[in-house]
XYZ file of C-alpha atoms in Angstrom:
556
model
C -52.149 17.812 64.038
C -52.895 19.290 60.468
C -55.904 20.266 59.415
C -57.301 17.920 57.144
C -61.010 19.179 56.778
C -60.251 20.413 53.037
C -58.075 17.762 51.789
C -59.302 15.199 49.515
C -59.427 11.827 51.262
C -57.891 10.030 48.568
C -54.787 11.773 47.934
C -54.453 14.406 50.581
C -54.156 17.130 48.142
C -56.066 20.214 48.831
C -59.622 20.256 47.530
C -59.558 24.035 45.199
C -63.078 23.258 43.158
C -65.735 21.477 45.064
C -65.764 18.313 46.028
C -64.211 16.868 43.037
C -60.445 16.525 43.568
C -58.875 18.151 40.400
C -55.506 15.985 41.284
C -56.932 12.564 41.533
C -60.758 13.083 39.953
C -61.975 11.397 43.382
C -65.561 12.219 44.519
C -65.320 13.397 48.143
C -69.374 13.227 48.377
C -69.036 9.757 47.841
C -70.897 7.644 50.583
C -68.722 5.458 52.453
C -70.087 1.999 53.898
C -71.010 2.458 57.888
C -68.939 -0.943 58.310
C -66.008 0.834 57.294
C -63.908 3.604 59.585
C -65.524 6.846 58.186
C -63.296 9.520 56.510
C -61.422 11.539 58.539
C -61.688 9.015 61.699
C -58.174 9.325 63.493
C -56.540 6.393 64.663
C -53.588 6.464 67.310
C -53.557 10.464 67.809
C -51.883 10.089 64.401
C -53.479 8.488 61.225
C -56.353 10.333 59.466
C -58.564 7.758 57.591
C -59.292 8.234 53.923
C -61.070 6.677 51.149
C -61.563 2.480 51.054
C -59.064 1.103 48.636
C -60.061 -2.790 48.914
C -61.424 -5.219 51.365
C -59.982 -8.512 51.022
C -60.404 -11.812 52.615
C -58.779 -10.703 55.760
C -58.569 -6.985 55.901
C -59.707 -3.787 54.337
C -56.931 -0.984 53.064
C -57.374 2.325 53.480
C -55.713 5.415 51.944
C -54.665 7.632 54.848
C -52.376 10.704 56.377
C -49.804 10.317 58.711
C -49.664 13.840 60.462
C -46.417 12.824 62.093
C -44.392 12.391 58.846
C -46.471 14.835 56.759
C -47.150 11.695 54.110
C -49.608 9.580 52.382
C -49.623 5.822 53.633
C -52.099 2.992 53.599
C -53.652 1.618 56.801
C -54.742 -1.989 56.586
C -57.349 -2.908 59.413
C -58.109 -6.420 60.318
C -61.593 -6.953 59.292
C -61.956 -10.830 57.945
C -65.320 -10.913 55.482
C -68.032 -12.795 56.756
C -66.423 -12.905 60.545
C -66.599 -9.190 61.538
C -68.382 -5.956 60.968
C -68.954 -2.813 62.385
C -72.338 -1.439 63.624
C -73.323 2.044 62.595
C -71.831 4.746 64.760
C -69.516 2.423 66.578
C -65.809 2.064 65.997
C -65.061 -1.257 68.007
C -65.463 -4.284 65.586
C -68.194 -6.548 65.990
C -67.438 -10.427 66.041
C -70.194 -12.523 65.163
C -70.648 -15.085 68.119
C -69.332 -18.525 66.610
C -66.256 -16.668 65.163
C -65.248 -14.918 68.412
C -62.334 -17.633 69.472
C -61.038 -18.162 66.014
C -61.169 -14.314 65.559
C -58.269 -13.924 68.449
C -56.295 -16.987 66.707
C -56.496 -14.717 63.564
C -55.801 -11.484 64.738
C -52.925 -12.816 66.410
C -51.814 -14.321 63.170
C -52.082 -10.883 61.586
C -50.307 -8.994 64.342
C -47.225 -11.362 64.087
C -47.371 -11.049 60.063
C -46.940 -7.486 60.163
C -44.550 -7.487 63.237
C -42.297 -9.592 60.791
C -42.702 -7.611 57.618
C -42.064 -4.495 59.581
C -38.680 -5.900 60.774
C -37.790 -6.836 56.930
C -38.948 -3.432 55.528
C -35.484 -3.043 53.906
C -35.991 -5.771 51.232
C -36.119 -4.453 48.137
C -39.116 -5.711 46.494
C -41.706 -4.919 49.376
C -43.629 -1.872 50.351
C -42.057 -0.949 53.578
C -44.210 -1.203 56.809
C -43.224 0.698 59.959
C -46.330 0.514 62.402
C -48.549 -2.149 63.632
C -50.976 -1.898 66.954
C -54.260 -3.149 68.292
C -57.607 -0.414 68.681
C -61.134 -0.676 68.342
C -61.155 -4.200 69.246
C -58.993 -5.167 66.081
C -55.432 -4.870 64.870
C -53.990 -2.162 62.246
C -50.774 -2.113 59.742
C -49.321 1.016 58.329
C -47.375 0.879 55.033
C -46.135 3.289 52.956
C -47.863 4.531 49.923
C -46.251 3.999 46.352
C -47.607 4.986 43.075
C -47.586 2.110 40.835
C -49.262 0.066 38.182
C -49.985 -3.680 38.678
C -47.899 -6.108 36.158
C -51.158 -7.044 34.340
C -51.968 -3.285 33.548
C -47.946 -3.336 32.497
C -48.170 -6.090 30.211
C -51.689 -5.152 28.685
C -49.911 -1.876 27.578
C -47.195 -3.970 25.369
C -48.525 -4.359 21.561
C -48.589 -8.367 22.022
C -49.237 -8.194 25.524
C -46.410 -9.965 26.423
C -42.402 -9.064 26.801
C -39.137 -10.920 25.606
C -36.991 -12.540 28.641
C -34.216 -10.097 28.685
C -36.645 -7.445 29.938
C -38.387 -9.955 32.089
C -35.030 -11.050 33.436
C -34.625 -7.436 34.976
C -37.844 -7.395 36.558
C -38.499 -10.688 37.862
C -35.146 -11.760 39.034
C -34.775 -9.087 42.065
C -37.808 -10.210 43.623
C -36.529 -13.544 44.103
C -34.297 -12.274 46.737
C -37.315 -11.144 48.406
C -39.170 -14.112 48.400
C -36.232 -15.903 49.806
C -35.932 -13.579 52.490
C -39.678 -13.736 53.308
C -39.469 -17.798 53.314
C -36.696 -18.015 55.715
C -38.836 -16.133 58.170
C -41.826 -18.302 57.952
C -43.645 -16.020 55.730
C -45.357 -17.575 52.229
C -47.374 -14.933 50.231
C -49.833 -17.450 48.940
C -51.486 -14.829 46.490
C -48.787 -13.968 44.169
C -50.038 -13.013 40.587
C -50.055 -10.049 37.840
C -52.604 -7.892 40.274
C -50.158 -8.416 43.259
C -46.641 -7.818 41.844
C -46.709 -3.975 40.850
C -44.182 -1.872 38.951
C -43.063 1.389 40.990
C -41.868 4.923 40.052
C -38.280 4.023 41.201
C -38.030 1.059 38.510
C -38.296 -2.060 41.116
C -41.317 -4.436 40.828
C -42.411 -5.169 44.700
C -45.140 -7.741 46.193
C -47.953 -6.400 47.425
C -51.220 -7.652 49.200
C -49.849 -9.781 52.273
C -52.870 -11.697 53.827
C -52.658 -13.892 56.861
C -51.877 -17.874 55.830
C -55.562 -18.707 56.776
C -56.990 -16.248 54.139
C -54.947 -18.521 51.309
C -56.434 -22.019 51.665
C -59.886 -23.055 50.749
C -60.270 -25.050 53.972
C -60.081 -22.412 56.228
C -63.319 -20.639 57.317
C -62.194 -17.163 55.696
C -63.055 -16.079 52.501
C -60.827 -17.644 50.059
C -60.667 -16.059 46.377
C -58.348 -18.134 44.088
C -56.262 -16.299 41.387
C -57.022 -18.496 38.075
C -54.056 -19.768 36.771
C -51.970 -18.668 39.730
C -53.364 -20.561 42.692
C -51.332 -23.757 43.616
C -53.126 -26.875 43.894
C -52.160 -27.506 47.473
C -54.456 -24.030 48.306
C -57.395 -25.996 46.690
C -56.455 -29.693 48.106
C -56.427 -30.397 52.002
C -53.934 -33.461 51.193
C -51.163 -30.977 50.498
C -49.727 -28.084 52.639
C -48.672 -24.978 51.873
C -44.916 -24.131 51.693
C -42.227 -22.567 49.913
C -43.178 -24.222 46.461
C -46.621 -22.599 46.683
C -44.804 -19.193 45.922
C -42.858 -20.846 43.070
C -45.668 -22.136 41.333
C -47.248 -18.541 41.342
C -44.376 -16.672 40.558
C -43.533 -18.974 37.800
C -47.218 -18.274 36.639
C -46.184 -14.581 36.423
C -43.250 -15.326 34.503
C -45.359 -17.615 32.007
C -47.876 -14.918 31.699
C -45.386 -12.229 31.109
C -43.357 -14.260 28.206
C -46.448 -16.346 26.475
C -48.753 -13.553 27.035
C -51.923 -15.688 28.357
C -52.449 -17.054 31.824
C -51.571 -20.875 32.401
C -54.543 -23.291 32.678
C -56.098 -23.628 36.130
C -54.210 -25.858 38.670
C -57.442 -27.922 39.127
C -57.953 -28.392 35.243
C -54.220 -29.413 35.387
C -54.727 -32.546 37.185
C -56.234 -34.292 34.315
C -53.858 -32.770 31.492
C -50.684 -31.365 32.917
C -49.058 -30.102 30.139
C -48.676 -26.493 29.369
C -48.541 -25.625 25.398
C -46.705 -22.760 24.185
C -47.435 -21.335 20.758
C -43.824 -22.307 18.527
C -43.962 -18.411 17.447
C -43.528 -17.583 20.903
C -41.304 -20.506 22.168
C -38.698 -20.172 19.862
C -37.756 -16.312 21.410
C -37.833 -17.938 24.828
C -34.127 -19.678 26.313
C -34.300 -23.523 26.354
C -33.138 -23.251 30.269
C -36.211 -20.380 30.819
C -38.568 -23.022 29.510
C -36.972 -26.065 31.743
C -37.171 -23.545 34.636
C -40.778 -22.568 34.259
C -41.574 -26.532 33.716
C -39.851 -27.300 37.099
C -41.596 -24.399 38.789
C -45.070 -25.389 37.521
C -45.422 -29.046 38.565
C -48.798 -29.560 39.491
C -48.035 -31.363 42.855
C -45.573 -29.606 45.511
C -43.643 -32.321 45.933
C -42.566 -32.683 42.553
C -42.055 -28.945 42.092
C -38.668 -26.619 42.551
C -38.611 -26.712 46.180
C -36.415 -23.762 47.170
C -36.144 -20.214 45.399
C -32.202 -20.691 45.500
C -32.678 -23.399 43.302
C -35.345 -21.779 41.101
C -32.988 -18.647 40.759
C -30.343 -21.019 39.523
C -32.382 -22.644 36.864
C -33.314 -19.136 35.747
C -29.857 -18.094 35.673
C -28.071 -21.130 33.871
C -25.625 -21.587 36.660
C -23.437 -24.933 35.888
C -24.130 -26.809 38.589
C -27.931 -27.159 37.663
C -27.616 -27.434 33.946
C -27.818 -31.392 34.023
C -30.521 -31.193 36.872
C -32.707 -28.890 34.724
C -32.253 -31.494 31.864
C -33.969 -34.144 34.100
C -36.914 -31.698 34.752
C -40.223 -33.453 33.533
C -41.250 -32.025 30.233
C -44.142 -29.917 31.388
C -44.311 -27.306 28.820
C -44.126 -28.475 25.353
C -44.462 -26.581 21.630
C -47.788 -26.590 20.324
C -47.559 -29.368 17.130
C -50.059 -27.642 15.404
C -48.784 -24.000 15.244
C -45.197 -25.907 14.797
C -46.475 -27.218 11.575
C -47.509 -24.226 10.355
C -44.407 -22.005 11.464
C -42.623 -24.792 9.105
C -44.930 -24.252 6.395
C -43.618 -22.506 3.481
C -39.931 -22.903 4.363
C -37.422 -24.598 1.939
C -36.740 -27.931 3.586
C -40.995 -28.179 4.268
C -42.392 -31.256 2.746
C -45.792 -30.349 1.921
C -47.624 -33.447 2.130
C -48.207 -35.242 -1.427
C -52.023 -35.941 -2.104
C -52.719 -39.705 -2.524
C -53.360 -41.492 -5.873
C -56.540 -43.425 -6.844
C -54.717 -46.163 -7.173
C -53.258 -45.815 -3.795
C -56.635 -45.270 -2.098
C -57.897 -48.498 -3.613
C -55.419 -50.773 -2.581
C -55.766 -49.110 0.910
C -59.434 -49.889 0.946
C -59.019 -53.736 -0.001
C -56.223 -53.938 2.691
C -58.785 -52.599 5.134
C -61.251 -55.251 4.309
C -58.860 -57.826 4.444
C -57.602 -57.103 7.839
C -61.399 -56.658 9.244
C -62.214 -60.095 7.836
C -59.177 -61.513 9.586
C -60.182 -59.881 12.745
C -63.652 -61.181 12.321
C -62.581 -64.610 12.108
C -60.319 -64.428 15.124
C -63.086 -63.197 17.530
C -65.121 -66.505 15.738
C -62.532 -68.657 16.898
C -61.998 -67.440 20.826
C -65.643 -67.689 21.261
C -66.621 -71.120 19.416
C -63.189 -72.900 20.646
C -62.131 -73.221 16.742
C -63.255 -75.557 13.904
C -65.735 -78.486 14.677
C -66.717 -77.030 17.957
C -69.529 -78.594 19.965
C -72.680 -76.731 20.893
C -73.002 -78.786 24.092
C -69.676 -77.790 25.479
C -70.044 -76.012 29.187
C -68.365 -72.948 30.376
C -66.997 -72.649 33.791
C -67.657 -69.419 35.624
C -65.009 -67.906 37.479
C -65.913 -67.134 40.912
C -66.529 -63.449 41.838
C -63.817 -61.889 44.182
C -65.254 -60.250 47.508
C -63.530 -57.600 49.512
C -63.636 -55.824 52.719
C -65.384 -52.058 52.445
C -62.371 -49.632 54.052
C -63.549 -46.795 56.491
C -63.394 -44.098 54.408
C -64.765 -41.877 56.830
C -62.639 -41.545 59.767
C -59.418 -40.978 58.211
C -60.717 -37.829 56.593
C -60.697 -38.418 52.832
C -61.451 -36.035 50.182
C -62.891 -36.790 47.245
C -59.843 -36.056 45.357
C -58.070 -38.941 47.609
C -60.360 -41.602 46.820
C -60.655 -40.960 43.090
C -56.887 -41.104 42.326
C -56.659 -44.643 44.329
C -56.753 -46.949 41.563
C -57.165 -50.462 44.010
C -60.323 -49.088 45.617
C -61.505 -48.003 42.581
C -61.070 -51.808 40.818
C -62.768 -53.062 43.681
C -65.664 -50.968 43.981
C -67.695 -48.682 42.073
C -67.722 -45.742 44.084
C -69.690 -42.533 43.529
C -70.190 -39.171 45.317
C -72.861 -37.260 46.516
C -72.809 -34.291 48.879
C -74.441 -32.532 52.067
C -74.212 -30.351 54.804
C -72.751 -30.854 58.063
C -71.929 -28.680 61.055
C -69.037 -31.292 62.424
C -66.961 -32.054 59.158
C -65.442 -28.910 57.078
C -66.319 -28.790 53.658
C -64.857 -31.424 50.935
C -64.255 -34.321 53.542
C -66.113 -37.506 53.281
C -68.427 -37.896 56.189
C -70.822 -40.966 55.239
C -70.839 -43.917 53.047
C -73.408 -46.361 52.124
C -71.963 -49.482 52.950
C -70.642 -50.016 56.162
C -66.613 -50.386 56.986
C -65.521 -53.797 57.320
C -68.467 -55.292 55.549
C -67.231 -58.010 52.659
C -68.730 -57.396 49.359
C -68.633 -58.682 45.788
C -66.327 -57.010 43.643
C -67.883 -54.137 41.844
C -70.290 -53.220 44.727
C -71.779 -49.527 44.246
C -70.400 -47.383 47.213
C -71.976 -43.917 47.646
C -69.766 -41.573 49.646
C -71.097 -38.439 50.669
C -68.883 -35.122 50.870
C -69.175 -32.818 53.339
C -70.595 -29.103 51.929
C -69.734 -27.438 55.142
C -72.262 -25.389 57.158
C -75.541 -24.819 55.635
C -75.803 -21.178 55.044
C -78.033 -18.780 53.811
C -78.160 -15.356 52.072
C -79.428 -13.020 54.940
C -82.399 -11.010 53.335
C -83.101 -7.453 53.674
C -85.548 -6.865 56.234
C -84.914 -3.296 56.845
C -87.932 -1.056 57.328
C -89.893 -4.346 58.237
C -91.855 -4.441 61.758
C -89.915 -6.161 64.479
C -92.278 -9.089 64.568
C -92.431 -9.553 60.561
C -88.332 -9.168 60.381
C -88.212 -11.929 63.138
C -90.586 -14.364 61.631
C -88.783 -14.099 58.102
C -85.081 -14.713 59.622
C -86.297 -17.278 61.810
C -88.181 -19.298 59.118
C -84.524 -19.371 57.770
C -83.273 -20.859 60.669
C -81.502 -17.848 62.232
C -82.194 -16.619 65.623
C -82.547 -12.672 66.311
C -81.451 -10.220 68.956
C -82.283 -6.745 68.975
C -80.686 -3.286 69.799
C -83.142 -0.402 70.392
C -82.010 2.947 69.009
C -82.870 6.489 69.397
C -86.141 7.309 67.556
C -86.789 11.207 66.862
C -90.227 11.193 65.492
C -88.982 10.531 62.130
C -89.493 6.679 62.236
C -92.065 4.100 63.151
C -91.477 2.542 66.763
C -90.524 -0.950 66.459
C -89.426 -1.141 63.217
C -85.807 -2.112 61.806
C -83.564 0.430 60.649
C -83.629 0.830 56.919
C -80.019 0.961 55.977
C -76.960 -0.886 57.818
C -79.675 -1.867 60.646
C -78.524 -5.240 60.829
C -75.205 -7.436 61.545
C -74.225 -9.446 59.728
C -75.202 -7.328 56.876
C -78.128 -7.994 54.393
C -76.796 -9.871 51.290
C -74.334 -11.950 53.272
C -74.118 -15.675 53.343
C -74.555 -16.810 56.861
C -74.669 -20.295 58.664
C -78.229 -21.444 59.742
C -78.530 -20.820 63.491
C -76.489 -17.601 63.942
C -77.698 -14.949 65.893
C -78.550 -11.962 63.917
C -78.423 -8.525 65.502
C -81.289 -6.109 64.148
C -81.416 -2.070 65.331
C -84.956 -1.338 66.053
C -86.433 2.102 66.680
C -87.634 2.833 70.154
C -90.496 4.990 71.232
C -90.502 8.452 70.053
C -88.055 10.777 72.117
C -90.221 14.321 72.604
C -88.622 17.291 74.429
C -91.308 19.372 76.319
C -90.248 22.723 77.387
C -91.374 24.172 80.832
C -94.324 26.553 80.955
C -92.944 30.049 81.202
C -94.724 32.326 83.921
C -94.497 35.917 83.494
C -95.373 38.060 86.794
C -96.401 41.805 87.674
C -93.416 44.276 88.631
C -95.039 44.061 92.147
C -94.495 40.620 92.288
């Protein structure tokens, strides 16, 4: 194996002037967190680990060197945030007790995902992957390294922050073939955005950062990070499922960003206002069929969205078979009326609004007064039964309607489900509060103030309690404390504590917690109350006593 001791751990070029790489400017003295593989660790007798690139929801990505192919690669280590980490000095991954079962399920998903991607390495719009294996209690995937810039960076380098469709078409259309192949093999990317579409030196646009599907849903116990403007509604909402249309939404949003120069509004905010406004000066440069296609791809609810990549490609390409279908798409995207008026102001055919004369204003004022008087007289008639009404008349009060209270709990409804049910909101006054629950996942109603089946008057207030999930606390840093102090602080927060004794060379006080990386999970992490916290504690000072040396005489 090639000697890598004098190579930069970020680009694997030779270090020629100290620890700052002259090729990539990386500081090779930079500390690597002990939860990650340390630089120059060798995996599978082949891959030399380098600098950490990013820690995503399900995995950490490293720069690495493939000693067999003599090339720089990316190694992706399955290390789901908040579920697994690594104790100092150990290569094996440490999995938190309550997640051990689900960890194995997620790891199997990781292996399946990357095994499938390896089989599809010839697709033009993904970074080729060529190895996947298990080691250190976890799994690894190896991909080629490609020098690139993100779509976001590319767009920001343009003077107006956007490009024309003729240029965008050459960039985006080839990606659709790859997406279609991924979908046919059961892979939903789930995180397409301008940061995960990259422009490579060979001129191709490629998708990166594939995560297991469980990392792309808010309902999962894995960390979920939405891409504002690009994450589809079904990834937030349990009542909708991820599907190929999820990627169509995100990809449409990327095209929208490229053509318009700004992100679409967040999907959650679009539930109340589903219109996307494009300034007229920009809209007139976008072909009508592209606006129609984006309108179909950016429908807020997945069932109303364009369903397949094939149909989406046809609408972007204006094939004759879909001209009529495109015309039927809901008008999700509109021109901004304010900007449209400003656009035409000053043109020869634009009629500037003429100021109203004083006489006209007086006539309008008189008409308003007369209309107001007529309305007031009408209200009087309605309330008093017309002229000559007798004050002794009696009014018959209609009986109040009653309704049986539904079972809001057993069905697993979300707050959104109930807020969108018009019948229930006519029958009852429904309000919501939240509380922690160790049994019901976050976002689900698990308690109601009025029992199911009870008959109540229309308008009765019912309070529904929505689960906030398992109660969590941020772990305090107890490094340097005595074991007794650390245990009390952690137990007061509801955690259980166990210890691992570590070597003490005399430089540390016996029975104190290791100051750096001395606890798992790590200080600052948000952890479920009741979970076990492992502390590394210094044991007794270990001393080495040299045996006495006895010098005898020559005669002896």
